[in-house]
Amino acid sequence: MGKTLYLLSNGELKRKDNTLFIARENENPKFLPVETLDEINIFGEVDFNKSLLEFISQKEVILHFYNHYGYYVGSFYPREHLNSGAVILAQAAYYMNAAKRIEIASSFVTGAIDNMKRVMEYYQRRAMVEIEDIVDALDTYSERAHQCEDVSELMGIEGNSREKYYEFFDRAVKDDAFKMVNRIRRPPSNRMNALISFLNTMCYTLALSQIYRTHLDPRIGFLHETNFRRFSLNLDVAEIFKPILVDRLIFSLINKREIQDKHFEKQSGGGIYLSDSGREIVLRAWEGRLNETIEHPTLGRKVSYRGLVRMEIYKLQKHIMENIKYVPYASRW
């Protein structure tokens, strides 16, 4: 599996043979072989020329762009080298079939809820946090999701379950500087909201990059509507992994005091966002998390979390093409 290159400040992206580097004044460049890359995440203003863009495209490296606040702007998606007409037709047919679509969509919701419960149970064992009321509510939402026959209603269940789950955050985090109170997305109203929004975005682009390595089309989702937004399947897949990748990382960063209130700044529009130094801390931890390995329960070997996301998409592809039942990944710790 490849890695991610993060460009966090202004400069010029350049090529030397089969390596890339960012050129800045008074700084020694660090070269990274293109063959090791899956994606490049670009924050701020970065210059590159057409020939470099063509080179990156040939090497099938995806570029993700973010604005000054860390909001996702868009992606440069290289030519769709793995797209298969048969797979796309089958994927579209599943989307158009109400029963098949709701079956997949409900799996994303129930899979996300299962992993929310695993995260809470993990911290309950360590900090004796009260979670029974939240677990009971999530169990009810999960049961309703299994019985749901309408995707819009299912989206409501997903939203309600996540809002209930977010009540756990203020119980688990003892630092008053990171109390969330309410989930407010744009603009983030406090430091916890800023962390959640930023890392959720990273999870969405991670899923997008891994979908590109399969035959599935990221424009055809099942839980999130396929409409005028460019991508939706990555939003579906990310639901399963946000609790175990995003939320656990947030708790770790705060509890170990690796991220503190000094790593945030208030912008003129009223929102609170990670500073440049805070963003670098979070992204280093994020990349480290993706490269961590776990023992896979059925393969009998270690798999990175990045690889786990791609394997989840392959499972979905097998469900669509071979009618092998799709069972979303559930964390085992």
Tab-separated table of C-alpha atoms in Angstrom:
chain	number	residue	atom	x	y	z
A	1	MET	CA	0.000	0.000	0.000
A	2	GLY	CA	1.153	3.508	-0.761
A	3	LYS	CA	1.506	6.544	1.418
A	4	THR	CA	0.231	10.095	1.458
A	5	LEU	CA	2.312	13.200	0.851
A	6	TYR	CA	1.055	16.233	2.773
A	7	LEU	CA	1.968	19.697	1.484
A	8	LEU	CA	1.199	22.085	4.329
A	9	SER	CA	2.559	25.420	3.177
A	10	ASN	CA	3.173	27.412	0.059
A	11	GLY	CA	5.780	26.245	-2.399
A	12	GLU	CA	6.305	24.618	-5.749
A	13	LEU	CA	5.842	20.928	-6.426
A	14	LYS	CA	8.690	19.652	-8.592
A	15	ARG	CA	9.898	16.431	-10.143
A	16	LYS	CA	13.332	14.883	-10.249
A	17	ASP	CA	13.389	11.618	-12.156
A	18	ASN	CA	10.759	9.431	-10.442
A	19	THR	CA	10.629	11.467	-7.241
A	20	LEU	CA	8.606	14.478	-6.141
A	21	PHE	CA	9.560	17.245	-3.761
A	22	ILE	CA	8.264	20.607	-2.588
A	23	ALA	CA	10.632	23.506	-3.200
A	24	ARG	CA	10.705	26.347	-0.666
A	25	GLU	CA	13.227	29.069	0.069
A	26	ASN	CA	15.972	28.205	2.560
A	27	GLU	CA	14.786	24.619	2.957
A	28	ASN	CA	16.370	21.395	1.860
A	29	PRO	CA	13.878	19.373	-0.221
A	30	LYS	CA	12.791	15.903	0.817
A	31	PHE	CA	12.412	13.555	-2.142
A	32	LEU	CA	9.690	10.939	-2.208
A	33	PRO	CA	9.515	8.189	-4.858
A	34	VAL	CA	6.277	8.438	-6.811
A	35	GLU	CA	5.850	4.660	-6.708
A	36	THR	CA	5.276	4.842	-2.942
A	37	LEU	CA	2.431	7.357	-3.223
A	38	ASP	CA	-1.319	6.834	-3.348
A	39	GLU	CA	-2.266	10.475	-2.948
A	40	ILE	CA	-1.067	14.012	-2.275
A	41	ASN	CA	-3.030	16.289	0.060
A	42	ILE	CA	-2.384	19.955	-0.697
A	43	PHE	CA	-3.145	22.709	1.834
A	44	GLY	CA	-2.616	26.318	0.759
A	45	GLU	CA	-1.081	27.550	-2.483
A	46	VAL	CA	1.132	25.076	-4.316
A	47	ASP	CA	2.385	25.645	-7.856
A	48	PHE	CA	3.024	22.940	-10.443
A	49	ASN	CA	3.155	22.905	-14.232
A	50	LYS	CA	1.260	20.893	-16.822
A	51	SER	CA	4.060	18.413	-17.466
A	52	LEU	CA	4.206	17.587	-13.750
A	53	LEU	CA	0.449	17.080	-13.725
A	54	GLU	CA	0.744	14.696	-16.673
A	55	PHE	CA	3.531	12.819	-14.883
A	56	ILE	CA	1.430	12.459	-11.730
A	57	SER	CA	-1.500	11.265	-13.818
A	58	GLN	CA	0.647	8.607	-15.517
A	59	LYS	CA	1.719	7.388	-12.076
A	60	GLU	CA	-1.947	7.306	-10.978
A	61	VAL	CA	-1.435	9.609	-7.996
A	62	ILE	CA	-4.530	11.459	-6.781
A	63	LEU	CA	-4.344	15.113	-5.712
A	64	HIS	CA	-6.718	16.385	-3.009
A	65	PHE	CA	-6.999	20.144	-2.492
A	66	TYR	CA	-8.015	21.982	0.702
A	67	ASN	CA	-8.470	25.679	1.396
A	68	HIS	CA	-6.879	27.787	4.126
A	69	TYR	CA	-9.342	26.466	6.717
A	70	GLY	CA	-8.759	22.822	5.855
A	71	TYR	CA	-12.048	22.437	3.959
A	72	TYR	CA	-12.002	20.046	1.045
A	73	VAL	CA	-12.061	21.920	-2.277
A	74	GLY	CA	-11.757	19.132	-4.844
A	75	SER	CA	-9.609	16.391	-6.296
A	76	PHE	CA	-7.558	15.774	-9.398
A	77	TYR	CA	-8.624	12.244	-10.256
A	78	PRO	CA	-6.317	10.606	-12.825
A	79	ARG	CA	-7.827	8.784	-15.777
A	80	GLU	CA	-10.090	6.009	-14.613
A	81	HIS	CA	-7.743	3.151	-15.393
A	82	LEU	CA	-9.571	0.392	-13.515
A	83	ASN	CA	-13.149	1.302	-14.365
A	84	SER	CA	-15.018	-1.653	-15.812
A	85	GLY	CA	-18.205	-1.232	-17.804
A	86	ALA	CA	-19.640	-4.423	-16.305
A	87	VAL	CA	-18.938	-3.288	-12.734
A	88	ILE	CA	-20.334	0.201	-13.287
A	89	LEU	CA	-23.511	-1.187	-14.846
A	90	ALA	CA	-23.951	-3.601	-11.943
A	91	GLN	CA	-23.264	-0.845	-9.412
A	92	ALA	CA	-25.839	1.412	-11.092
A	93	ALA	CA	-28.348	-1.448	-11.206
A	94	TYR	CA	-27.963	-1.939	-7.434
A	95	TYR	CA	-28.519	1.775	-6.930
A	96	MET	CA	-31.687	1.732	-9.054
A	97	ASN	CA	-33.084	-1.359	-7.299
A	98	ALA	CA	-34.730	-0.047	-4.111
A	99	ALA	CA	-34.425	-3.299	-2.157
A	100	LYS	CA	-30.773	-3.879	-3.059
A	101	ARG	CA	-29.851	-0.271	-2.387
A	102	ILE	CA	-31.473	-0.174	1.037
A	103	GLU	CA	-29.736	-3.426	1.982
A	104	ILE	CA	-26.298	-1.913	1.304
A	105	ALA	CA	-27.182	1.495	2.754
A	106	SER	CA	-28.481	0.007	6.010
A	107	SER	CA	-25.249	-2.001	6.331
A	108	PHE	CA	-23.259	1.231	6.300
A	109	VAL	CA	-25.428	2.669	9.076
A	110	THR	CA	-25.443	-0.431	11.279
A	111	GLY	CA	-21.724	-0.943	10.685
A	112	ALA	CA	-21.037	2.620	11.805
A	113	ILE	CA	-23.185	2.146	14.915
A	114	ASP	CA	-21.383	-1.085	15.822
A	115	ASN	CA	-18.038	0.697	15.665
A	116	MET	CA	-19.370	3.649	17.690
A	117	LYS	CA	-20.283	1.165	20.427
A	118	ARG	CA	-16.838	-0.455	20.253
A	119	VAL	CA	-15.166	2.929	20.730
A	120	MET	CA	-17.322	3.726	23.758
A	121	GLU	CA	-16.752	0.301	25.296
A	122	TYR	CA	-13.004	0.719	24.817
A	123	TYR	CA	-12.944	3.958	26.820
A	124	GLN	CA	-15.480	2.760	29.362
A	125	ARG	CA	-13.083	-0.025	30.366
A	126	ARG	CA	-10.284	2.506	30.886
A	127	ALA	CA	-12.042	5.526	32.340
A	128	MET	CA	-15.293	4.124	33.792
A	129	VAL	CA	-17.370	6.419	31.574
A	130	GLU	CA	-21.151	5.990	31.730
A	131	ILE	CA	-22.386	4.775	28.335
A	132	GLU	CA	-25.441	2.567	28.972
A	133	ASP	CA	-28.016	5.192	27.961
A	134	ILE	CA	-26.178	5.950	24.710
A	135	VAL	CA	-25.705	2.261	23.890
A	136	ASP	CA	-29.428	1.611	24.454
A	137	ALA	CA	-30.323	4.440	22.075
A	138	LEU	CA	-27.848	3.222	19.451
A	139	ASP	CA	-29.252	-0.307	19.690
A	140	THR	CA	-32.703	1.112	18.968
A	141	TYR	CA	-31.410	3.074	15.980
A	142	SER	CA	-29.612	-0.013	14.663
A	143	GLU	CA	-32.792	-2.085	14.882
A	144	ARG	CA	-34.735	0.637	13.069
A	145	ALA	CA	-32.057	0.769	10.362
A	146	HIS	CA	-32.421	-2.959	9.725
A	147	GLN	CA	-36.172	-2.497	9.250
A	148	CYS	CA	-36.005	0.708	7.229
A	149	GLU	CA	-37.388	0.714	3.682
A	150	ASP	CA	-36.580	4.286	2.668
A	151	VAL	CA	-33.104	5.786	2.191
A	152	SER	CA	-34.098	9.298	3.275
A	153	GLU	CA	-35.488	7.849	6.525
A	154	LEU	CA	-32.279	5.844	6.888
A	155	MET	CA	-30.213	9.028	6.551
A	156	GLY	CA	-32.271	10.486	9.397
A	157	ILE	CA	-31.510	7.453	11.550
A	158	GLU	CA	-27.814	7.811	10.738
A	159	GLY	CA	-27.838	11.481	11.730
A	160	ASN	CA	-29.747	10.842	14.960
A	161	SER	CA	-27.467	7.978	15.974
A	162	ARG	CA	-24.370	10.089	15.448
A	163	GLU	CA	-25.816	13.012	17.421
A	164	LYS	CA	-26.552	10.646	20.299
A	165	TYR	CA	-23.073	9.140	20.052
A	166	TYR	CA	-21.522	12.611	20.232
A	167	GLU	CA	-22.908	12.941	23.782
A	168	PHE	CA	-20.183	10.479	24.723
A	169	PHE	CA	-17.416	12.877	23.710
A	170	ASP	CA	-17.909	15.305	26.583
A	171	ARG	CA	-18.040	12.389	29.024
A	172	ALA	CA	-14.785	10.905	27.728
A	173	VAL	CA	-12.815	14.167	27.436
A	174	LYS	CA	-11.904	15.794	30.739
A	175	ASP	CA	-10.164	18.847	29.294
A	176	ASP	CA	-12.703	21.713	29.326
A	177	ALA	CA	-10.910	23.290	26.361
A	178	PHE	CA	-12.233	20.429	24.215
A	179	LYS	CA	-15.846	20.225	25.340
A	180	MET	CA	-18.141	20.005	22.311
A	181	VAL	CA	-21.619	20.619	23.840
A	182	ASN	CA	-23.233	20.548	20.371
A	183	ARG	CA	-22.010	19.362	16.970
A	184	ILE	CA	-21.684	22.452	14.772
A	185	ARG	CA	-20.008	21.932	11.415
A	186	ARG	CA	-19.666	25.152	9.414
A	187	PRO	CA	-18.035	27.061	10.810
A	188	PRO	CA	-16.764	24.862	13.671
A	189	SER	CA	-17.799	26.567	16.900
A	190	ASN	CA	-15.035	25.166	19.104
A	191	ARG	CA	-11.891	23.059	19.138
A	192	MET	CA	-13.624	19.674	19.275
A	193	ASN	CA	-15.875	20.556	16.347
A	194	ALA	CA	-12.816	21.724	14.420
A	195	LEU	CA	-10.993	18.428	15.025
A	196	ILE	CA	-13.999	16.330	14.027
A	197	SER	CA	-14.637	18.299	10.835
A	198	PHE	CA	-10.998	18.261	9.773
A	199	LEU	CA	-10.397	14.560	10.377
A	200	ASN	CA	-13.760	13.533	8.914
A	201	THR	CA	-12.652	15.260	5.722
A	202	MET	CA	-9.403	13.291	5.766
A	203	CYS	CA	-11.401	10.083	6.148
A	204	TYR	CA	-13.575	10.990	3.145
A	205	THR	CA	-10.565	11.592	0.914
A	206	LEU	CA	-8.885	8.426	2.203
A	207	ALA	CA	-11.924	6.407	1.114
A	208	LEU	CA	-11.979	8.210	-2.237
A	209	SER	CA	-8.333	7.337	-2.899
A	210	GLN	CA	-8.922	3.679	-2.067
A	211	ILE	CA	-12.034	3.455	-4.273
A	212	TYR	CA	-9.853	4.635	-7.145
A	213	ARG	CA	-7.757	1.466	-6.731
A	214	THR	CA	-10.824	-0.734	-7.327
A	215	HIS	CA	-13.323	-1.134	-10.185
A	216	LEU	CA	-16.128	0.707	-8.369
A	217	ASP	CA	-17.233	4.201	-9.345
A	218	PRO	CA	-17.086	6.740	-6.470
A	219	ARG	CA	-19.935	8.739	-8.044
A	220	ILE	CA	-22.499	6.020	-7.299
A	221	GLY	CA	-23.218	5.786	-3.587
A	222	PHE	CA	-26.015	3.972	-1.772
A	223	LEU	CA	-26.599	5.742	1.540
A	224	HIS	CA	-25.642	9.219	0.349
A	225	GLU	CA	-27.593	10.311	-2.706
A	226	THR	CA	-25.973	10.152	-6.113
A	227	ASN	CA	-26.731	13.651	-7.394
A	228	PHE	CA	-24.791	16.690	-8.545
A	229	ARG	CA	-22.012	16.192	-6.007
A	230	ARG	CA	-19.074	14.547	-7.698
A	231	PHE	CA	-18.491	11.711	-5.243
A	232	SER	CA	-20.779	9.885	-2.806
A	233	LEU	CA	-19.583	6.287	-2.370
A	234	ASN	CA	-16.584	7.493	-0.357
A	235	LEU	CA	-18.978	9.164	2.098
A	236	ASP	CA	-20.758	5.822	2.542
A	237	VAL	CA	-17.567	3.857	3.204
A	238	ALA	CA	-16.180	6.508	5.567
A	239	GLU	CA	-19.184	6.115	7.895
A	240	ILE	CA	-17.868	2.715	8.974
A	241	PHE	CA	-14.338	3.941	9.665
A	242	LYS	CA	-14.883	7.369	11.237
A	243	PRO	CA	-15.404	5.975	14.762
A	244	ILE	CA	-12.294	3.780	14.781
A	245	LEU	CA	-9.977	6.051	12.786
A	246	VAL	CA	-11.144	9.621	13.416
A	247	ASP	CA	-12.732	9.509	16.858
A	248	ARG	CA	-10.158	7.285	18.540
A	249	LEU	CA	-7.381	9.466	17.150
A	250	ILE	CA	-9.073	12.586	18.528
A	251	PHE	CA	-9.322	11.086	22.016
A	252	SER	CA	-5.697	9.959	21.860
A	253	LEU	CA	-4.407	13.369	20.756
A	254	ILE	CA	-6.321	15.166	23.506
A	255	ASN	CA	-5.683	12.704	26.336
A	256	LYS	CA	-1.951	12.629	25.604
A	257	ARG	CA	-1.970	16.452	25.267
A	258	GLU	CA	-0.353	16.214	21.868
A	259	ILE	CA	-2.960	18.695	20.665
A	260	GLN	CA	-3.812	21.644	22.941
A	261	ASP	CA	-5.868	24.819	22.850
A	262	LYS	CA	-2.810	26.740	21.609
A	263	HIS	CA	-2.983	24.797	18.342
A	264	PHE	CA	-6.213	26.516	17.266
A	265	GLU	CA	-7.074	29.985	16.055
A	266	LYS	CA	-10.270	31.959	15.606
A	267	GLN	CA	-10.915	33.312	12.118
A	268	SER	CA	-12.660	36.540	11.182
A	269	GLY	CA	-15.790	34.636	10.161
A	270	GLY	CA	-16.212	33.403	13.722
A	271	GLY	CA	-15.120	29.804	13.271
A	272	ILE	CA	-12.328	28.068	15.153
A	273	TYR	CA	-9.799	26.114	13.110
A	274	LEU	CA	-6.519	24.279	13.521
A	275	SER	CA	-3.468	26.493	13.164
A	276	ASP	CA	-0.697	25.490	10.770
A	277	SER	CA	1.260	23.883	13.612
A	278	GLY	CA	-1.850	22.119	14.890
A	279	ARG	CA	-2.690	20.814	11.436
A	280	GLU	CA	0.816	19.366	11.084
A	281	ILE	CA	0.511	17.546	14.428
A	282	VAL	CA	-2.863	16.080	13.500
A	283	LEU	CA	-1.788	15.007	10.012
A	284	ARG	CA	1.355	13.290	11.292
A	285	ALA	CA	-0.781	11.375	13.767
A	286	TRP	CA	-3.361	10.577	11.057
A	287	GLU	CA	-0.764	9.157	8.686
A	288	GLY	CA	0.752	7.170	11.539
A	289	ARG	CA	-2.655	5.749	12.346
A	290	LEU	CA	-3.284	4.688	8.744
A	291	ASN	CA	0.046	2.863	8.632
A	292	GLU	CA	-0.624	0.947	11.864
A	293	THR	CA	-1.286	-2.747	11.316
A	294	ILE	CA	-3.702	-5.153	12.936
A	295	GLU	CA	-4.080	-8.911	12.703
A	296	HIS	CA	-6.814	-9.544	10.158
A	297	PRO	CA	-9.376	-12.023	11.550
A	298	THR	CA	-9.782	-14.058	8.340
A	299	LEU	CA	-6.571	-13.490	6.368
A	300	GLY	CA	-4.286	-14.543	9.189
A	301	ARG	CA	-1.827	-11.724	8.518
A	302	LYS	CA	-1.316	-8.104	9.474
A	303	VAL	CA	-3.098	-5.397	7.492
A	304	SER	CA	-2.731	-1.620	7.760
A	305	TYR	CA	-5.780	0.517	8.417
A	306	ARG	CA	-5.299	2.056	4.959
A	307	GLY	CA	-5.367	-1.444	3.507
A	308	LEU	CA	-8.403	-2.287	5.595
A	309	VAL	CA	-10.368	0.521	3.941
A	310	ARG	CA	-9.477	-0.776	0.483
A	311	MET	CA	-10.429	-4.317	1.484
A	312	GLU	CA	-13.818	-3.021	2.598
A	313	ILE	CA	-14.412	-1.631	-0.882
A	314	TYR	CA	-13.391	-4.950	-2.447
A	315	LYS	CA	-15.979	-6.649	-0.213
A	316	LEU	CA	-18.618	-4.291	-1.543
A	317	GLN	CA	-17.523	-5.015	-5.108
A	318	LYS	CA	-17.809	-8.765	-4.482
A	319	HIS	CA	-21.306	-8.249	-3.111
A	320	ILE	CA	-22.361	-6.395	-6.252
A	321	MET	CA	-20.657	-8.683	-8.754
A	322	GLU	CA	-20.800	-12.094	-7.069
A	323	ASN	CA	-23.723	-11.729	-4.660
A	324	ILE	CA	-21.447	-12.454	-1.686
A	325	LYS	CA	-23.177	-10.964	1.350
A	326	TYR	CA	-21.623	-7.679	2.416
A	327	VAL	CA	-20.828	-7.551	6.132
A	328	PRO	CA	-19.282	-4.241	7.237
A	329	TYR	CA	-16.018	-4.273	9.165
A	330	ALA	CA	-16.389	-4.311	12.940
A	331	SER	CA	-13.486	-3.440	15.194
A	332	ARG	CA	-12.424	-6.259	17.528
A	333	TRP	CA	-10.684	-4.377	20.320
